PDB file of C-alpha atoms in Angstrom:
ATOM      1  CA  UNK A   1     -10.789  -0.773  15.063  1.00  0.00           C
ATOM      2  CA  UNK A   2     -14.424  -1.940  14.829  1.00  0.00           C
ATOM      3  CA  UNK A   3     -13.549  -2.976  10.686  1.00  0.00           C
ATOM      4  CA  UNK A   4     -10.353  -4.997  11.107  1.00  0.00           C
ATOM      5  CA  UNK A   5     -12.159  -7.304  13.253  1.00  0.00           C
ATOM      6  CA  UNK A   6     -14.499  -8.290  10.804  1.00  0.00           C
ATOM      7  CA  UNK A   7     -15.127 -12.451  10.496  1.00  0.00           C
ATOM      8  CA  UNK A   8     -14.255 -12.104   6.845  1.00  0.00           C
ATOM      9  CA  UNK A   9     -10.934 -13.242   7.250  1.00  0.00           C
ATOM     10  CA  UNK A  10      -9.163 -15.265   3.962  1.00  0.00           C
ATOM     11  CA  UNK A  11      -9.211 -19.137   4.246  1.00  0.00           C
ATOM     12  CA  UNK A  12      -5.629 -19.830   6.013  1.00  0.00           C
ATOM     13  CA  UNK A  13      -4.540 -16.158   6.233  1.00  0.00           C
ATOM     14  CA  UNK A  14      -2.949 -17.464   9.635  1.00  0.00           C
ATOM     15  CA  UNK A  15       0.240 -18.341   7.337  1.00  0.00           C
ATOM     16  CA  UNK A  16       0.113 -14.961   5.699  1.00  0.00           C
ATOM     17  CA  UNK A  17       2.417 -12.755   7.563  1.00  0.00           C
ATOM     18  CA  UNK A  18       4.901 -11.315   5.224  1.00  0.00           C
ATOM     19  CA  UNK A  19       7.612  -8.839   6.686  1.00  0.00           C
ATOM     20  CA  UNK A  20       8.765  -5.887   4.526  1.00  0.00           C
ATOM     21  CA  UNK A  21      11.283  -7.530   2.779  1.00  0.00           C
ATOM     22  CA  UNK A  22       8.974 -10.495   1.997  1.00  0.00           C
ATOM     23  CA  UNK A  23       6.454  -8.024   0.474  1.00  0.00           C
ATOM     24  CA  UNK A  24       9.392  -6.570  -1.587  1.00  0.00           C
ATOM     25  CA  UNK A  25      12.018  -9.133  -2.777  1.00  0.00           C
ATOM     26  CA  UNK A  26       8.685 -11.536  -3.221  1.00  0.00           C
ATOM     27  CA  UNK A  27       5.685  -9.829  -4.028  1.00  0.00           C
ATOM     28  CA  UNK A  28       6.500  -7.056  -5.502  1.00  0.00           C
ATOM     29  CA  UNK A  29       9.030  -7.797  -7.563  1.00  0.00           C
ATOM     30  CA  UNK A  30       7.083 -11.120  -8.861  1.00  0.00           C
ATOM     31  CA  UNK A  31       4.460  -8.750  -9.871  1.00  0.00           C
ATOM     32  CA  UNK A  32       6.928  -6.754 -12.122  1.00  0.00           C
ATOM     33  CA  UNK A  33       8.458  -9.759 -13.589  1.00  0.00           C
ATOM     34  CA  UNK A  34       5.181 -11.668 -13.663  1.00  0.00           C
ATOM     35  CA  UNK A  35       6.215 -14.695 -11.668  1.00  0.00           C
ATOM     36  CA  UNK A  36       2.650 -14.313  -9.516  1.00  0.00           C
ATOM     37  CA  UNK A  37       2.968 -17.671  -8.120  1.00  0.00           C
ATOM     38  CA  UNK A  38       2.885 -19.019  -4.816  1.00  0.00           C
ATOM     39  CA  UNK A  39       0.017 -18.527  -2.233  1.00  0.00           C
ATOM     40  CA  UNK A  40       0.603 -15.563  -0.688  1.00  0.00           C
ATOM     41  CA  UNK A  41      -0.477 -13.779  -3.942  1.00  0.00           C
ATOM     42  CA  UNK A  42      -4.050 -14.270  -3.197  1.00  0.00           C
ATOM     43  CA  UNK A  43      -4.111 -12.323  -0.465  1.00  0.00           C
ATOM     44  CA  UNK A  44      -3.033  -9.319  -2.796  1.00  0.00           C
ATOM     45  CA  UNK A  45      -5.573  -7.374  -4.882  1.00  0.00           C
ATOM     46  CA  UNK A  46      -4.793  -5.399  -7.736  1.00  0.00           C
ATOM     47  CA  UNK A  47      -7.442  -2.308  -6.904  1.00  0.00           C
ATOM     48  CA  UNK A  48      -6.175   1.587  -7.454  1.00  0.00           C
ATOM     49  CA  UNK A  49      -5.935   2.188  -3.601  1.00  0.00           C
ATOM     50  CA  UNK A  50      -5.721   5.967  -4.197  1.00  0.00           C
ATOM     51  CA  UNK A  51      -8.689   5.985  -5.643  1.00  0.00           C
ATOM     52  CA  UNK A  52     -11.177   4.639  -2.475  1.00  0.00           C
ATOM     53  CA  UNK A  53     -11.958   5.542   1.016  1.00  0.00           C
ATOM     54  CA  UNK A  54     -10.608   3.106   3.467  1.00  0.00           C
ATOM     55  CA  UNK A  55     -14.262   2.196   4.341  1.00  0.00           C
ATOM     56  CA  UNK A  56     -14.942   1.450   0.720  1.00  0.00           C
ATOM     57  CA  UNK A  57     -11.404  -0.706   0.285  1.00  0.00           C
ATOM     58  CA  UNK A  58     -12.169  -2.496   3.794  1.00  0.00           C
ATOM     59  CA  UNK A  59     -15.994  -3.705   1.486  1.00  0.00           C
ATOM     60  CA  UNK A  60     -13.858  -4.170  -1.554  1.00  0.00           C
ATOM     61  CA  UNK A  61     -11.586  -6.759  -0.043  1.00  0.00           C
ATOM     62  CA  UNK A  62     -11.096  -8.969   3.673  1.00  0.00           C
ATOM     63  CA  UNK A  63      -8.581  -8.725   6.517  1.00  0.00           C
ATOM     64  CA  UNK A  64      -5.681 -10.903   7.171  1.00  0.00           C
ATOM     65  CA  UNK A  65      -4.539  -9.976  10.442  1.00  0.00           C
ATOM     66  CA  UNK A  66      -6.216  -6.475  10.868  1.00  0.00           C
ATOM     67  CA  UNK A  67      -4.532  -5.453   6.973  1.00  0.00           C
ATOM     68  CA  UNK A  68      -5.597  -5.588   3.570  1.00  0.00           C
ATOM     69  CA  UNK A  69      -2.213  -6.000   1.263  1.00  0.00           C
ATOM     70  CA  UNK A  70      -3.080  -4.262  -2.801  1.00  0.00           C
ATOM     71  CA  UNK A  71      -1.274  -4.312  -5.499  1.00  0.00           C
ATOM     72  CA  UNK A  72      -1.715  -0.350  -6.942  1.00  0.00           C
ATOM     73  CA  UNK A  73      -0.150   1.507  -9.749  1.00  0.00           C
ATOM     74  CA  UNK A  74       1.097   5.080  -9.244  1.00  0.00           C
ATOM     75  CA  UNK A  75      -0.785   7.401 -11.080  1.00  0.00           C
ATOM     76  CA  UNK A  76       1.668  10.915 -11.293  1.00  0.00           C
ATOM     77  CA  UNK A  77       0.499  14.344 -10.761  1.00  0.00           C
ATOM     78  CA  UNK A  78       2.532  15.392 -13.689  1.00  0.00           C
ATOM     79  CA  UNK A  79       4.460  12.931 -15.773  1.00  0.00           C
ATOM     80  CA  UNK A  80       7.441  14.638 -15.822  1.00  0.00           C
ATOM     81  CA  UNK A  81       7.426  15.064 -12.032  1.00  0.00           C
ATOM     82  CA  UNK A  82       7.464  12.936  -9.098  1.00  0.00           C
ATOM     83  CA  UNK A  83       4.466  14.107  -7.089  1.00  0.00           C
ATOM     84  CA  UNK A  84       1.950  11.077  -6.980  1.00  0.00           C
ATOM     85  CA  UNK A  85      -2.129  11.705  -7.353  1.00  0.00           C
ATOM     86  CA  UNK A  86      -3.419  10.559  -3.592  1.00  0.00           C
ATOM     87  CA  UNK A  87      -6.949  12.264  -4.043  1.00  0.00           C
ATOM     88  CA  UNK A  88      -9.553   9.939  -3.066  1.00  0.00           C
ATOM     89  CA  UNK A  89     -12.602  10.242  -5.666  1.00  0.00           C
ATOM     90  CA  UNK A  90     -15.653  11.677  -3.524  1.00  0.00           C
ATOM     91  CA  UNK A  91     -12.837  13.515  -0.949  1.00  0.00           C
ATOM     92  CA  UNK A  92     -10.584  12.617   0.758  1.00  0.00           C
ATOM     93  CA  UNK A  93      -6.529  12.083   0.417  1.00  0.00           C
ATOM     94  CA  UNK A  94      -3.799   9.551   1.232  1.00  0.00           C
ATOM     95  CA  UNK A  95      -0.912  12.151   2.791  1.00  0.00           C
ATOM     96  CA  UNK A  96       2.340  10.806   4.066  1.00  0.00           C
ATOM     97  CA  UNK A  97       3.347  11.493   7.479  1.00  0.00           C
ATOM     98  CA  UNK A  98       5.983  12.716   9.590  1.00  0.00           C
ATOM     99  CA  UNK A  99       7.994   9.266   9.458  1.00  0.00           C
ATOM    100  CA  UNK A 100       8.242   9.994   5.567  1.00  0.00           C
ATOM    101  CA  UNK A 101      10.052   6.474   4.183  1.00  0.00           C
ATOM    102  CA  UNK A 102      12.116   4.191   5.031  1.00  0.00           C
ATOM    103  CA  UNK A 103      14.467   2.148   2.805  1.00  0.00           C
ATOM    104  CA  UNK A 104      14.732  -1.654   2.138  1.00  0.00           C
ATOM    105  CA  UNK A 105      17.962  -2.572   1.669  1.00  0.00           C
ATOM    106  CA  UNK A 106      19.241  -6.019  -0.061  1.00  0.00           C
ATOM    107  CA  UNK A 107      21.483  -8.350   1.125  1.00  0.00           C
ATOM    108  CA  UNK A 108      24.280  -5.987  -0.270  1.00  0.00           C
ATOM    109  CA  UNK A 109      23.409  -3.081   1.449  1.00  0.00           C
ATOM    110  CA  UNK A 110      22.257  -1.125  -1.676  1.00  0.00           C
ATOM    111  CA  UNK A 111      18.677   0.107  -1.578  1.00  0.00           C
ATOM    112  CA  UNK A 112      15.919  -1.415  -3.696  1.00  0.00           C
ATOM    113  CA  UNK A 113      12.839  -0.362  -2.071  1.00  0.00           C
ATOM    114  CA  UNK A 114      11.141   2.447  -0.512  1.00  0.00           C
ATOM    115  CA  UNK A 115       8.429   2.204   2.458  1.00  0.00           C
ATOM    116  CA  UNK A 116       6.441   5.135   3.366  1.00  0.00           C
ATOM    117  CA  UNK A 117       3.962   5.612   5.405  1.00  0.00           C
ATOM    118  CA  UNK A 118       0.966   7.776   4.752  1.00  0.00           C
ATOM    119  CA  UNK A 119      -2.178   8.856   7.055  1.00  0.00           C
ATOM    120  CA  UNK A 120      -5.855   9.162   5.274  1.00  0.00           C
ATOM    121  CA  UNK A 121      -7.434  12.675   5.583  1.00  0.00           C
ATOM    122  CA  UNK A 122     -11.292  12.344   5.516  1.00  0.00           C
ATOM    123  CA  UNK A 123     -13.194  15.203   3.586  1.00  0.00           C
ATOM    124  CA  UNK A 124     -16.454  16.335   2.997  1.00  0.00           C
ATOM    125  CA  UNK A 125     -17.009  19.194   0.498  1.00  0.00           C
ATOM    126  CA  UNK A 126     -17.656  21.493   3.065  1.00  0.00           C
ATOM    127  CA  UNK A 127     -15.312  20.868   5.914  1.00  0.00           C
ATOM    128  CA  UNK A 128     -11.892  20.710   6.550  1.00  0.00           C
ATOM    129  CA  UNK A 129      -9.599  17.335   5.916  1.00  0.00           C
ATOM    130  CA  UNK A 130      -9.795  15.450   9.407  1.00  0.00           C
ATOM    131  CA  UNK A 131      -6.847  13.012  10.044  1.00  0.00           C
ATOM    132  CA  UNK A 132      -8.307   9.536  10.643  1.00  0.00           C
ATOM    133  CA  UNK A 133      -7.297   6.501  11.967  1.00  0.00           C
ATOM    134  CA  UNK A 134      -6.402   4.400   8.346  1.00  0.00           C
ATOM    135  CA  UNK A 135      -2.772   4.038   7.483  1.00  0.00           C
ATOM    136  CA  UNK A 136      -1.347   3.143   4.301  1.00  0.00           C
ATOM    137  CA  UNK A 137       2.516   1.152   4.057  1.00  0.00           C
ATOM    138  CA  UNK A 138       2.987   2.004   0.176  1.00  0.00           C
ATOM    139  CA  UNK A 139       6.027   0.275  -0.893  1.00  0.00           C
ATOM    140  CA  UNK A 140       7.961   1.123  -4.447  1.00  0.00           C
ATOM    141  CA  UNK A 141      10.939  -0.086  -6.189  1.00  0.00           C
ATOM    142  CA  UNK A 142      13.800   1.654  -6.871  1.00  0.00           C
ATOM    143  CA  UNK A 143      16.369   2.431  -9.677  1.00  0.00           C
ATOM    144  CA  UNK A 144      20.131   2.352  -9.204  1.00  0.00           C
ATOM    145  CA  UNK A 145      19.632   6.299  -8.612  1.00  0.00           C
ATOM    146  CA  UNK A 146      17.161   5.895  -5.547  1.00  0.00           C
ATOM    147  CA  UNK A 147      14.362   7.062  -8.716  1.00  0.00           C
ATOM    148  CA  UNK A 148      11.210   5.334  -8.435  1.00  0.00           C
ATOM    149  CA  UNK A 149      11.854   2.431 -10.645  1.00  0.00           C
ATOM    150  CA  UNK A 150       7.798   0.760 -11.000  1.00  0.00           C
ATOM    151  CA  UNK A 151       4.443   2.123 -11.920  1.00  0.00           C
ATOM    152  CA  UNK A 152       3.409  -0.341  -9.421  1.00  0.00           C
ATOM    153  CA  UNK A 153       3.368  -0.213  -5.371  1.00  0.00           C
ATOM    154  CA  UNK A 154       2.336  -2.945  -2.856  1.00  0.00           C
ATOM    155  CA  UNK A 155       0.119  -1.341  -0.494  1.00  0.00           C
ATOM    156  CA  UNK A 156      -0.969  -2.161   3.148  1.00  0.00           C
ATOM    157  CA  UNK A 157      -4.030  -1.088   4.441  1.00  0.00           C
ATOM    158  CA  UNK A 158      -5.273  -1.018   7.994  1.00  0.00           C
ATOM    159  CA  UNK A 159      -6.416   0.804  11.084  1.00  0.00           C
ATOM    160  CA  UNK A 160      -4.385   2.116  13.664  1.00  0.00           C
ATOM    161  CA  UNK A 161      -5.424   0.646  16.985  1.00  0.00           C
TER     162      UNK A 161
END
């Protein structure tokens, strides 16, 4: 975990440590309603998180507690379908793994949010993808339907000890 231990660690990111449904019912819906206000918010990036290798997000922005938290908008295979575009420009792939999501649930039981977790699969053009260490926690509203409801995810970056 030689990159989460970096000394470039936000001014005050001690008082950053949002749980899931802090990320949701705050962050991520303020960013789809616009109400950015508030602190925490500069300890989110908007980058496209699919589009970088871990090592290149880890140069693009610091740790707070051994994570890096982006704001990211989903970018569909098809725009008809579901399937998102994970490929990582130069190889590479965000894949989710075998814990596929779990839901965030308001106060009234009913679902609002999705958390999945996804692995990063390293590639060069000539090998094989090789499962690294770098997790992604993507999080995405959701309509009444359990649909996604936002082009936009939260997304929490980091390595696995």
């Amino acid at each position: 975990m030689a990159s989460s231990s970096k000394s470039n660690a936000l001014p005050y990111c001690d008082e950053f440590k949002p749980d899931d449904k802090e990320l949701v019912f705050h962050y991520l819906t303020g960013k789809m309603s616009g109400r950015t206000v508030g602190e925490g918010f500069r300890y989110i990036k908007d980058i496209d998180v699919y589009k970088y290798k871990p090592s290149k997000l880890s140069r693009l922005h610091d740790f707070c507690h051994g994570k890096m938290y982006f704001f990211s908008r989903l970018d569909k295979k098809n725009p008809r379908g579901t399937n998102v575009e994970r490929q990582v420009e130069g190889g590479g792939f965000w894949r989710k793994t075998e814990k596929t999501y779990e839901d965030i649930k308001a106060t009234n039981g009913k679902s609002t949010a999705r958390k999945t977790l996804l692995a990063y699969y390293g590639k060069d053009q000539a090998s094989a993808p090789v499962k690294t260490q770098w997790l992604m926690e993507e999080y995405m509203l959701l309509d009444q339907n359990d649909k996604v409801l936002t082009p936009w995810t939260l997304c929490v970056v980091y390595e696995k000890p």
